[in-house]
PDB file of C-alpha atoms and ligand atoms in Angstrom:
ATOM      1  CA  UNK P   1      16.245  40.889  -6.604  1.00  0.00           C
ATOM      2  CA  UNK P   2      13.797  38.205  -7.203  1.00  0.00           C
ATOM      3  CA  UNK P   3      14.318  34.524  -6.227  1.00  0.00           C
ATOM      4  CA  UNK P   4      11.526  33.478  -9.100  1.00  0.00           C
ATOM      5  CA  UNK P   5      10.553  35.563 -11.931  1.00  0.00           C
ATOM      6  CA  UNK P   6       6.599  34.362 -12.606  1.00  0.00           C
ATOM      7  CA  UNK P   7       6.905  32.981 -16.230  1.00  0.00           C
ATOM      8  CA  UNK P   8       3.658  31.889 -18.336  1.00  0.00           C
ATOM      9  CA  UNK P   9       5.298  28.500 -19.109  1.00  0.00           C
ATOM     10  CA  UNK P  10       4.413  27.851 -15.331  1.00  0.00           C
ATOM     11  CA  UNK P  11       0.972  27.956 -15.777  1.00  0.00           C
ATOM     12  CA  UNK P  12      -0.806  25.271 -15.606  1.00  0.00           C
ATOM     13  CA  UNK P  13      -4.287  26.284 -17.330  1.00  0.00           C
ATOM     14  CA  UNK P  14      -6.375  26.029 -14.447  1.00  0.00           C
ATOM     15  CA  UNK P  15      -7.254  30.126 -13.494  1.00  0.00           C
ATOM     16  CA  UNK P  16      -7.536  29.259  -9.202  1.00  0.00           C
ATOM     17  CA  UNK P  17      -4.481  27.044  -9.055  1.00  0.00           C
ATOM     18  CA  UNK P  18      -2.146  29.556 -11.447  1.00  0.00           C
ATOM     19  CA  UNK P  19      -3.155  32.131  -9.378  1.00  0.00           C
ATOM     20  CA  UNK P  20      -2.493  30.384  -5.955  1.00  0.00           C
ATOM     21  CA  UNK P  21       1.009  29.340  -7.500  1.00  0.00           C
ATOM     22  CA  UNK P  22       1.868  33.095  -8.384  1.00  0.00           C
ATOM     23  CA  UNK P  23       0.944  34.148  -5.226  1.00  0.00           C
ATOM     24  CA  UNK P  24       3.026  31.294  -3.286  1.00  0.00           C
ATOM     25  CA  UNK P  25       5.851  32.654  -6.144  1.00  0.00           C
ATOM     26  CA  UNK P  26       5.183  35.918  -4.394  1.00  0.00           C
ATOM     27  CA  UNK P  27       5.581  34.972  -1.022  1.00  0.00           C
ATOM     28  CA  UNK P  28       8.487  33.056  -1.750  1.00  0.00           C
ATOM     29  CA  UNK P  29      10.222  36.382  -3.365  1.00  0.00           C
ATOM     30  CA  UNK P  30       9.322  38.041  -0.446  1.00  0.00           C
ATOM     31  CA  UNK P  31      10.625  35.313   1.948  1.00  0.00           C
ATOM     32  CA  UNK P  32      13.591  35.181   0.417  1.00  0.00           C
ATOM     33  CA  UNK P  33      14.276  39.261   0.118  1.00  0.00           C
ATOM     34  CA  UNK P  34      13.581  39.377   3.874  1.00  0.00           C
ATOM     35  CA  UNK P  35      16.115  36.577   4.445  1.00  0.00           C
ATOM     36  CA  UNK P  36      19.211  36.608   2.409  1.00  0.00           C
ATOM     37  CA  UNK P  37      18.668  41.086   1.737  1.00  0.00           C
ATOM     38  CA  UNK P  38      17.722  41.974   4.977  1.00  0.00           C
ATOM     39  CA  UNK P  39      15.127  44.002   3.169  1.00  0.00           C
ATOM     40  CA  UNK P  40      12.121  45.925   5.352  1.00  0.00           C
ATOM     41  CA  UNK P  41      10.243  42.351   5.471  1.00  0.00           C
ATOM     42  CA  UNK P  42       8.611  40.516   8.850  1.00  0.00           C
ATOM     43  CA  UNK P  43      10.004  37.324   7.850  1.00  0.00           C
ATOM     44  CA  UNK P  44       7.934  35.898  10.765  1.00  0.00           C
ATOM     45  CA  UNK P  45       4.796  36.992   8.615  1.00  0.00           C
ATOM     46  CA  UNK P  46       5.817  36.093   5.809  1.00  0.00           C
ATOM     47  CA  UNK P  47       6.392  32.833   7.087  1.00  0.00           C
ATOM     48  CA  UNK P  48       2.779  32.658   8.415  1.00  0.00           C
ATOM     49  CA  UNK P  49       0.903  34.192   5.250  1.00  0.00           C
ATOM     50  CA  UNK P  50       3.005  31.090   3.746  1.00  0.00           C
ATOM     51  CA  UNK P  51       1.794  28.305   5.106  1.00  0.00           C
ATOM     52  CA  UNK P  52      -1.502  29.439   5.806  1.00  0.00           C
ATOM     53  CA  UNK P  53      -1.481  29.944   1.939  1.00  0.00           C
ATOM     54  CA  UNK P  54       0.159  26.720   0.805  1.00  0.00           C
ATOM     55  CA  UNK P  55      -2.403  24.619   2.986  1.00  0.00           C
ATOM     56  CA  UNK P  56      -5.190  26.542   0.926  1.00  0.00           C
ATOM     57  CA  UNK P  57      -3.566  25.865  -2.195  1.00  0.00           C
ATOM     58  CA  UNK P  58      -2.823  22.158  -1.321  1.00  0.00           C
ATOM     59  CA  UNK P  59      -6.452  21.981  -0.448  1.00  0.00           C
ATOM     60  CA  UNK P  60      -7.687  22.618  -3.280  1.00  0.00           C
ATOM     61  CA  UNK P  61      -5.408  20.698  -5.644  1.00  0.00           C
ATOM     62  CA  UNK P  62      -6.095  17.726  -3.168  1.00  0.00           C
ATOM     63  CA  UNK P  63     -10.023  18.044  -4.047  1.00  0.00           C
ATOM     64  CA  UNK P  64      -9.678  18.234  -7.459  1.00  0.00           C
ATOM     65  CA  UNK P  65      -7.316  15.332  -7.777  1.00  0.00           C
ATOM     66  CA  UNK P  66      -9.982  13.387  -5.853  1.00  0.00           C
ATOM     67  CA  UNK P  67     -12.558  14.544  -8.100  1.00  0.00           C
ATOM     68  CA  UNK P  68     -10.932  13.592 -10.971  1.00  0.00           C
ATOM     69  CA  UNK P  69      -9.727  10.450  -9.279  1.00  0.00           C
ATOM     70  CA  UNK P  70      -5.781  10.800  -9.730  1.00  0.00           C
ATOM     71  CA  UNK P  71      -3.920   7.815  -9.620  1.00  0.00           C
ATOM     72  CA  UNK P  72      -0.744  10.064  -7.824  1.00  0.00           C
ATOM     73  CA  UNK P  73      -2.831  11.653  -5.432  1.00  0.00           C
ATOM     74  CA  UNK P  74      -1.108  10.104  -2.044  1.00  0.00           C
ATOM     75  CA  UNK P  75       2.565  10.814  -3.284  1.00  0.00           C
ATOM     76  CA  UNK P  76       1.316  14.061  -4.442  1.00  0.00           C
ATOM     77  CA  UNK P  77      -0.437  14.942  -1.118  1.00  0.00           C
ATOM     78  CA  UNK P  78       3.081  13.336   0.442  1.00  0.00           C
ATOM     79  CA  UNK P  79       5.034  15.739  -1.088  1.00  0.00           C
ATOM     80  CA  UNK P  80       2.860  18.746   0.144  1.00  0.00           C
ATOM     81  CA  UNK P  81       2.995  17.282   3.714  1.00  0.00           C
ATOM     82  CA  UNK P  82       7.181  17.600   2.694  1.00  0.00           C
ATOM     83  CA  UNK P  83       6.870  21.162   1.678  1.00  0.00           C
ATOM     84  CA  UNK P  84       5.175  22.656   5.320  1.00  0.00           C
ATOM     85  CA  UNK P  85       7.248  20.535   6.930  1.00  0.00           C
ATOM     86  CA  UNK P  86       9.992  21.759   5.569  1.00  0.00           C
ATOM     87  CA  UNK P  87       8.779  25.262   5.432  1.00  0.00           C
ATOM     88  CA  UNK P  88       8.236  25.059   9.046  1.00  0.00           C
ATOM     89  CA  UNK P  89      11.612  23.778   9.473  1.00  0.00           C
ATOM     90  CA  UNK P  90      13.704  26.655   7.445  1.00  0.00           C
ATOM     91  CA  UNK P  91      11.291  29.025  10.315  1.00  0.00           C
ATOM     92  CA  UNK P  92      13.196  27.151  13.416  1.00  0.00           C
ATOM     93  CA  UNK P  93      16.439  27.304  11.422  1.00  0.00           C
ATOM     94  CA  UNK P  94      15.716  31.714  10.524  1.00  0.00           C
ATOM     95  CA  UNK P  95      14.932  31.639  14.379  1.00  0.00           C
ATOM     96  CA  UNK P  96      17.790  29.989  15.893  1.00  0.00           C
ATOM     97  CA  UNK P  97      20.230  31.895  13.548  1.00  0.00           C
ATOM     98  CA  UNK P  98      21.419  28.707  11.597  1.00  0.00           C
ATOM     99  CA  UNK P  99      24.668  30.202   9.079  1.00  0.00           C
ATOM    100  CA  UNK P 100      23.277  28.294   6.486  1.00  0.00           C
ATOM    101  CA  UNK P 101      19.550  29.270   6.116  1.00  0.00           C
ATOM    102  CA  UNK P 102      20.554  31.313   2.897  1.00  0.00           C
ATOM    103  CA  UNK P 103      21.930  28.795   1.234  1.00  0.00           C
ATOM    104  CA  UNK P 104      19.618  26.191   2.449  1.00  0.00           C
ATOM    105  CA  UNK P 105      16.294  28.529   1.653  1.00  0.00           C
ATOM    106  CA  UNK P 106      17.670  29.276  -1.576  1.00  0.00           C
ATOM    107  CA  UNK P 107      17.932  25.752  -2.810  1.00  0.00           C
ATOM    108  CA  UNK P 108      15.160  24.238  -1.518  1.00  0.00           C
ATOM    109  CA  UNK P 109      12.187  27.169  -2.586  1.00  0.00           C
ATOM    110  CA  UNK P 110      14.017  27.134  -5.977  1.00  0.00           C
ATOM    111  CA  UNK P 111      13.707  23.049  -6.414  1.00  0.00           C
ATOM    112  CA  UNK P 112      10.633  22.886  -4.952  1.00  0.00           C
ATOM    113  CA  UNK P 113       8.978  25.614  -7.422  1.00  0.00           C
ATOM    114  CA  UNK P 114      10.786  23.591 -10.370  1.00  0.00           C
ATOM    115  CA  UNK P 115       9.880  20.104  -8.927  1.00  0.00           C
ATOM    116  CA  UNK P 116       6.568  20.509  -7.870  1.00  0.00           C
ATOM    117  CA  UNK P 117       4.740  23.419 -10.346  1.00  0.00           C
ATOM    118  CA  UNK P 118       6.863  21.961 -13.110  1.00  0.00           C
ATOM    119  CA  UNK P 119       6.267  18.178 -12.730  1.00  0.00           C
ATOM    120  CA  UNK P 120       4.467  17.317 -10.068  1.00  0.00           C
ATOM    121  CA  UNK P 121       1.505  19.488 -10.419  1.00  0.00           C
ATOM    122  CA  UNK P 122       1.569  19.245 -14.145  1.00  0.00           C
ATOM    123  CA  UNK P 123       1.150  15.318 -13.446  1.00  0.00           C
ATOM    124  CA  UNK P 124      -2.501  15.462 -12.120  1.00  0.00           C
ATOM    125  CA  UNK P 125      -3.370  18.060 -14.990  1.00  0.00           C
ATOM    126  CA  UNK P 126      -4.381  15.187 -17.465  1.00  0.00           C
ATOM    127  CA  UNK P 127      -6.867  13.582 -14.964  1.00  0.00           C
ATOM    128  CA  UNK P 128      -8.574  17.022 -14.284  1.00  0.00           C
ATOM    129  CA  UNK P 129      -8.870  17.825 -18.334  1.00  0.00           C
ATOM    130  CA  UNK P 130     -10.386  14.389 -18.708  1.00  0.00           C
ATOM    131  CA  UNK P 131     -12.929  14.992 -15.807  1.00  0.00           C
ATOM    132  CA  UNK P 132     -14.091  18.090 -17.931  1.00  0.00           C
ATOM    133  CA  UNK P 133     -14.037  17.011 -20.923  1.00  0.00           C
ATOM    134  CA  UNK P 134     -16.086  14.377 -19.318  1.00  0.00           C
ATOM    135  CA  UNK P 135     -18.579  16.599 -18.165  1.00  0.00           C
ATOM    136  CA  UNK P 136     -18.950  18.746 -21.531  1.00  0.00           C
ATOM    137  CA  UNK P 137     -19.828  15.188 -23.082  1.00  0.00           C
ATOM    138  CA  UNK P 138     -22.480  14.610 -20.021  1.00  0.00           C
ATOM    139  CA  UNK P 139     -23.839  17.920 -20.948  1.00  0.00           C
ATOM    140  CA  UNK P 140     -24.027  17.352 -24.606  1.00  0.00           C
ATOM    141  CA  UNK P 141     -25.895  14.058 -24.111  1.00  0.00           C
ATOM    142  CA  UNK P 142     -28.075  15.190 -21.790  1.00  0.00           C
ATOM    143  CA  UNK P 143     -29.233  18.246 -24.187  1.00  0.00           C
ATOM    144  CA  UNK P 144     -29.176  16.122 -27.190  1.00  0.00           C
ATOM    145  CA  UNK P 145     -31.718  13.907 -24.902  1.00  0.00           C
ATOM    146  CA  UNK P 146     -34.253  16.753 -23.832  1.00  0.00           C
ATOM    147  CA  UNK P 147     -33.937  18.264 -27.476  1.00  0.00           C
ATOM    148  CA  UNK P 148     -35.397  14.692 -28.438  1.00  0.00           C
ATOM    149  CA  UNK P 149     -38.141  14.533 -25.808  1.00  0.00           C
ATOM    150  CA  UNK P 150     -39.378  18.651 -26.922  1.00  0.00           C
ATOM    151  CA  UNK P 151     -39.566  16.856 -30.604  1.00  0.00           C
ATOM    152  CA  UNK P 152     -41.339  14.202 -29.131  1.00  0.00           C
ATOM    153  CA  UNK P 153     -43.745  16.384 -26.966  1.00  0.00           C
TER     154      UNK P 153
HETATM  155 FE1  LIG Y 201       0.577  23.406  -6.613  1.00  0.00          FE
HETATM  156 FE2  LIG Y 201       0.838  20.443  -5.684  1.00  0.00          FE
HETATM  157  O1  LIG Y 201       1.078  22.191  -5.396  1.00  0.00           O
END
């Protein structure tokens, strides 16, 4: 049974950062399968491929908030310090046996996905549209320009 079920009203519009987030969605299914079902998963690799992954992803949102100049990029890159931290936390807890690593694992991948993909991420959306849209008018000017200049020539 699946932790998250991947629904289109999580994407975001953006093809590299949609697909990063169903992958994390992924590795969060699979996370939580090898945790609280015991299934045939190496929750130590999981736990790897998960943070490796999340740093990627983070990377890349963090370049295009720049970019686009985001006025909520620290808190934003603050809360994606929170989330390996706290990934890398719930991996001590799985490996000292903590009884409440279920529970705990659970909650937090489940409020993080909702909190983050949901709000958070949606947030800096509106700065990266304008940045495009502000490049399709760049463009436009600039061909309107050299469509001028072959009239004049
Ligand atoms: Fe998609 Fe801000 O993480």
């Amino acid at each position: 049974m699946s932790l998250i079920e991947w629904d289109s009203t999580y994407a975001l519009g953006l093809k590299d950062v949609d697909e990063h987030h169903q992958h994390l969605v992924s590795q969060l299914n699979r996370l939580y399968d090898g945790i609280v079902y015991n299934e045939t998963v190496d929750v130590d690799d999981v736990f790897i491929e998960l943070v490796e992954y999340a740093k990627n992803h983070f990377d890349l949102e963090e370049k295009l908030m720049l970019d686009s100049k985001y006025q909520g990029y620290k808190s934003h890159v603050e809360k994606h310090s929170e989330f390996i931290s706290n990934i890398l936390e719930l991996q001590n807890k799985y490996h000292s046996g903590n009884a409440y690593v279920d529970t705990d694992t659970m909650l937090y991948l489940k409020d993080w996905l909702f909190n983050h993909i949901l709000k958070a991420d949606k947030k800096y959306l509106r700065s990266i549209q304008l940045l495009q849209e502000n490049k399709i008018v760049s463009v436009v000017k600039l061909l309107t320009q050299l469509s001028q200049l072959v009239i004049i020539v």
